[in-house]
Coordinates of C-alpha atoms in Angstrom, one line a residue:
X1 CA 0.0 0.0 0.0
X2 CA 1.2 3.5 -0.9
X3 CA 2.0 6.2 1.6
X4 CA 1.1 9.8 0.9
X5 CA 3.9 12.2 1.7
X6 CA 3.2 16.0 1.6
X7 CA 6.3 18.2 1.1
X8 CA 6.1 22.0 1.5
X9 CA 8.2 25.1 1.7
X10 CA 6.5 27.1 4.5
X11 CA 7.0 30.4 6.2
X12 CA 7.0 30.9 10.0
X13 CA 3.4 32.0 9.8
X14 CA 2.3 28.9 7.9
X15 CA 2.1 30.4 4.4
X16 CA 2.9 28.0 1.5
X17 CA 1.6 30.1 -1.4
X18 CA 4.0 30.7 -4.3
X19 CA 7.3 29.9 -2.7
X20 CA 9.0 29.8 -6.1
X21 CA 6.6 31.6 -8.5
X22 CA 3.1 32.5 -9.5
X23 CA 1.3 35.8 -8.9
X24 CA 1.7 36.7 -5.3
X25 CA 2.6 39.7 -3.2
X26 CA 5.8 38.0 -2.1
X27 CA 6.6 36.1 -5.2
X28 CA 9.6 33.7 -5.0
X29 CA 9.9 34.3 -1.3
X30 CA 11.8 31.0 -0.6
X31 CA 14.6 32.0 -3.0
X32 CA 15.6 34.8 -0.7
X33 CA 17.3 32.1 1.4
X34 CA 20.2 29.7 0.8
X35 CA 19.2 26.1 1.6
X36 CA 22.8 25.1 1.3
X37 CA 24.2 21.9 -0.1
X38 CA 22.4 19.8 2.6
X39 CA 19.1 21.4 1.8
X40 CA 19.5 20.8 -1.9
X41 CA 20.5 17.2 -1.3
X42 CA 17.5 16.7 1.0
X43 CA 15.1 17.9 -1.7
X44 CA 16.8 15.7 -4.3
X45 CA 16.7 12.6 -2.1
X46 CA 13.1 13.4 -1.2
X47 CA 12.0 13.6 -4.9
X48 CA 14.0 10.5 -5.9
X49 CA 12.2 8.5 -3.1
X50 CA 8.8 9.1 -4.7
X51 CA 7.1 6.6 -7.0
X52 CA 4.3 8.9 -8.0
X53 CA 3.5 12.6 -7.9
X54 CA 0.0 13.6 -6.9
X55 CA -0.7 17.3 -7.5
X56 CA -3.4 19.9 -7.9
X57 CA -4.0 21.7 -11.2
X58 CA -2.1 24.9 -10.3
X59 CA 0.9 23.0 -9.1
X60 CA 0.7 20.8 -12.1
X61 CA 0.7 23.8 -14.5
X62 CA 3.7 25.3 -12.8
X63 CA 5.6 22.0 -12.8
X64 CA 4.6 21.1 -16.4
X65 CA 5.7 24.5 -17.6
X66 CA 9.1 24.3 -15.9
X67 CA 10.5 20.7 -15.5
X68 CA 10.5 19.6 -19.2
X69 CA 13.0 22.4 -19.9
X70 CA 15.5 21.0 -17.4
X71 CA 17.9 18.0 -17.3
X72 CA 19.6 16.3 -14.5
X73 CA 18.5 13.8 -11.8
X74 CA 15.6 15.8 -10.4
X75 CA 14.2 16.9 -13.8
X76 CA 14.7 13.3 -15.1
X77 CA 12.7 11.9 -12.2
X78 CA 9.9 14.4 -12.4
X79 CA 9.7 14.2 -16.2
X80 CA 9.6 10.4 -16.3
X81 CA 7.5 9.4 -13.2
X82 CA 3.8 8.9 -13.2
X83 CA 1.9 12.1 -12.3
X84 CA -1.7 12.3 -11.1
X85 CA -3.3 15.7 -11.3
X86 CA -6.5 16.5 -9.5
X87 CA -8.6 18.8 -11.7
X88 CA -12.2 19.3 -12.9
X89 CA -11.0 21.4 -15.8
X90 CA -7.9 19.8 -17.2
X91 CA -8.7 17.3 -20.0
X92 CA -5.7 16.9 -22.1
X93 CA -2.5 17.0 -20.0
X94 CA 0.6 17.5 -22.1
X95 CA 3.3 16.5 -19.6
X96 CA 4.2 12.9 -20.2
X97 CA 2.9 10.2 -17.9
X98 CA 0.1 12.4 -16.5
X99 CA -3.3 11.1 -15.5
X100 CA -6.2 13.3 -14.5
X101 CA -8.3 12.6 -11.4
X102 CA -11.6 14.4 -12.1
X103 CA -14.1 12.6 -9.9
X104 CA -14.4 11.9 -6.2
X105 CA -10.9 12.9 -5.0
X106 CA -11.1 11.0 -1.7
X107 CA -12.2 7.8 -3.4
X108 CA -9.7 8.1 -6.3
X109 CA -6.8 8.9 -4.0
X110 CA -7.8 6.0 -1.7
X111 CA -7.7 3.7 -4.8
X112 CA -4.3 5.2 -5.8
X113 CA -2.9 4.4 -2.3
X114 CA -4.0 0.8 -2.8
X115 CA -2.4 0.5 -6.2
X116 CA 1.0 2.1 -5.6
X117 CA 3.6 0.3 -3.7
X118 CA 5.7 3.1 -2.3
X119 CA 5.6 6.9 -1.8
X120 CA 3.0 9.1 -3.4
X121 CA 4.4 12.6 -3.0
X122 CA 2.4 15.8 -3.0
X123 CA 4.5 19.0 -3.4
X124 CA 2.5 22.2 -2.9
X125 CA -1.1 21.7 -3.9
X126 CA -2.7 23.5 -0.9
X127 CA -6.3 22.6 -1.5
X128 CA -5.6 19.0 -2.3
X129 CA -3.4 18.6 0.8
X130 CA -6.1 20.2 3.0
X131 CA -8.8 17.8 1.6
X132 CA -6.6 14.8 2.1
X133 CA -5.7 15.8 5.7
X134 CA -9.3 16.4 6.4
X135 CA -10.0 12.8 5.2
X136 CA -7.0 11.3 7.1
X137 CA -5.2 10.1 4.0
X138 CA -1.9 11.8 4.6
X139 CA 0.8 9.6 6.2
X140 CA 3.7 12.0 6.4
X141 CA 4.4 15.8 6.2
X142 CA 7.8 17.2 5.3
X143 CA 8.2 20.9 6.1
X144 CA 11.2 23.1 5.1
X145 CA 10.5 26.2 7.2
X146 CA 12.0 29.5 5.9
X147 CA 12.8 32.2 8.5
X148 CA 10.3 34.7 7.3
X149 CA 6.9 36.0 8.3
X150 CA 4.9 36.9 5.2
X151 CA 1.8 38.2 6.9
X152 CA -0.4 37.2 4.0
X153 CA -1.0 34.3 1.7
X154 CA -2.6 30.9 1.7
X155 CA -1.7 28.7 4.6
X156 CA -1.1 25.0 4.6
X157 CA -3.4 24.1 7.5
X158 CA -6.9 25.4 8.0
X159 CA -9.7 24.2 10.1
X160 CA -10.5 20.5 10.3
X161 CA -13.5 18.7 11.7
X162 CA -11.4 16.7 14.1
X163 CA -8.0 16.5 15.8
X164 CA -5.2 14.3 14.5
X165 CA -1.9 13.4 16.2
X166 CA 1.5 13.5 14.5
X167 CA 4.9 12.3 15.6
X168 CA 8.2 14.2 14.8
X169 CA 10.4 11.6 13.2
X170 CA 13.3 13.8 11.9
X171 CA 14.6 17.3 12.2
X172 CA 17.7 19.1 11.1
X173 CA 18.7 22.6 10.1
X174 CA 20.2 23.4 6.7
X175 CA 21.6 26.4 4.9
X176 CA 20.7 29.8 6.4
X177 CA 19.0 28.4 9.5
X178 CA 16.2 26.6 7.6
X179 CA 14.7 23.8 9.7
X180 CA 13.5 20.6 8.0
X181 CA 11.0 18.7 10.0
X182 CA 9.3 15.4 9.2
X183 CA 6.1 14.3 10.9
X184 CA 4.4 11.0 10.6
X185 CA 0.7 10.3 11.3
X186 CA 0.7 8.8 14.8
X187 CA -0.6 5.2 15.0
X188 CA 0.4 4.2 11.5

């Protein structure tokens, strides 16, 4: 059975919106900090560990526009791996190995977890992550916390109907004082 792993660049005040692009008041805010060689290696290792990408439409469009232009281990991984994009509007994805989830997201992601043997990684994709957390489908959360308070923007976590418990399984600091924390859903 697959495990869903969420990976986010996040500010001190919980903002995950547009860390590396898009239209936003603080566009590219994560690029103001040096992650260092350890931070870059962590992100590469993290991506290489994934069997499948699961992403929302906005993240998909950003990735599909950028990654096919690059080469190297990370680009090769993203460009070749299966990608599932959750969208009610996307019908003809152009990025290779992309499949659209257009129906009941919870049911389809539950099926995907049953079909994949390994890690299903979700980078970004705020609404998708919130829906999957609400429905207790997320197994692990990776946060790279940048030392900035943005004051505005979409946050990773919103209200949920119930409490969930998580266990810190790893933490380290990279680059310019950027903590990486990994939490696993307690009891799994």
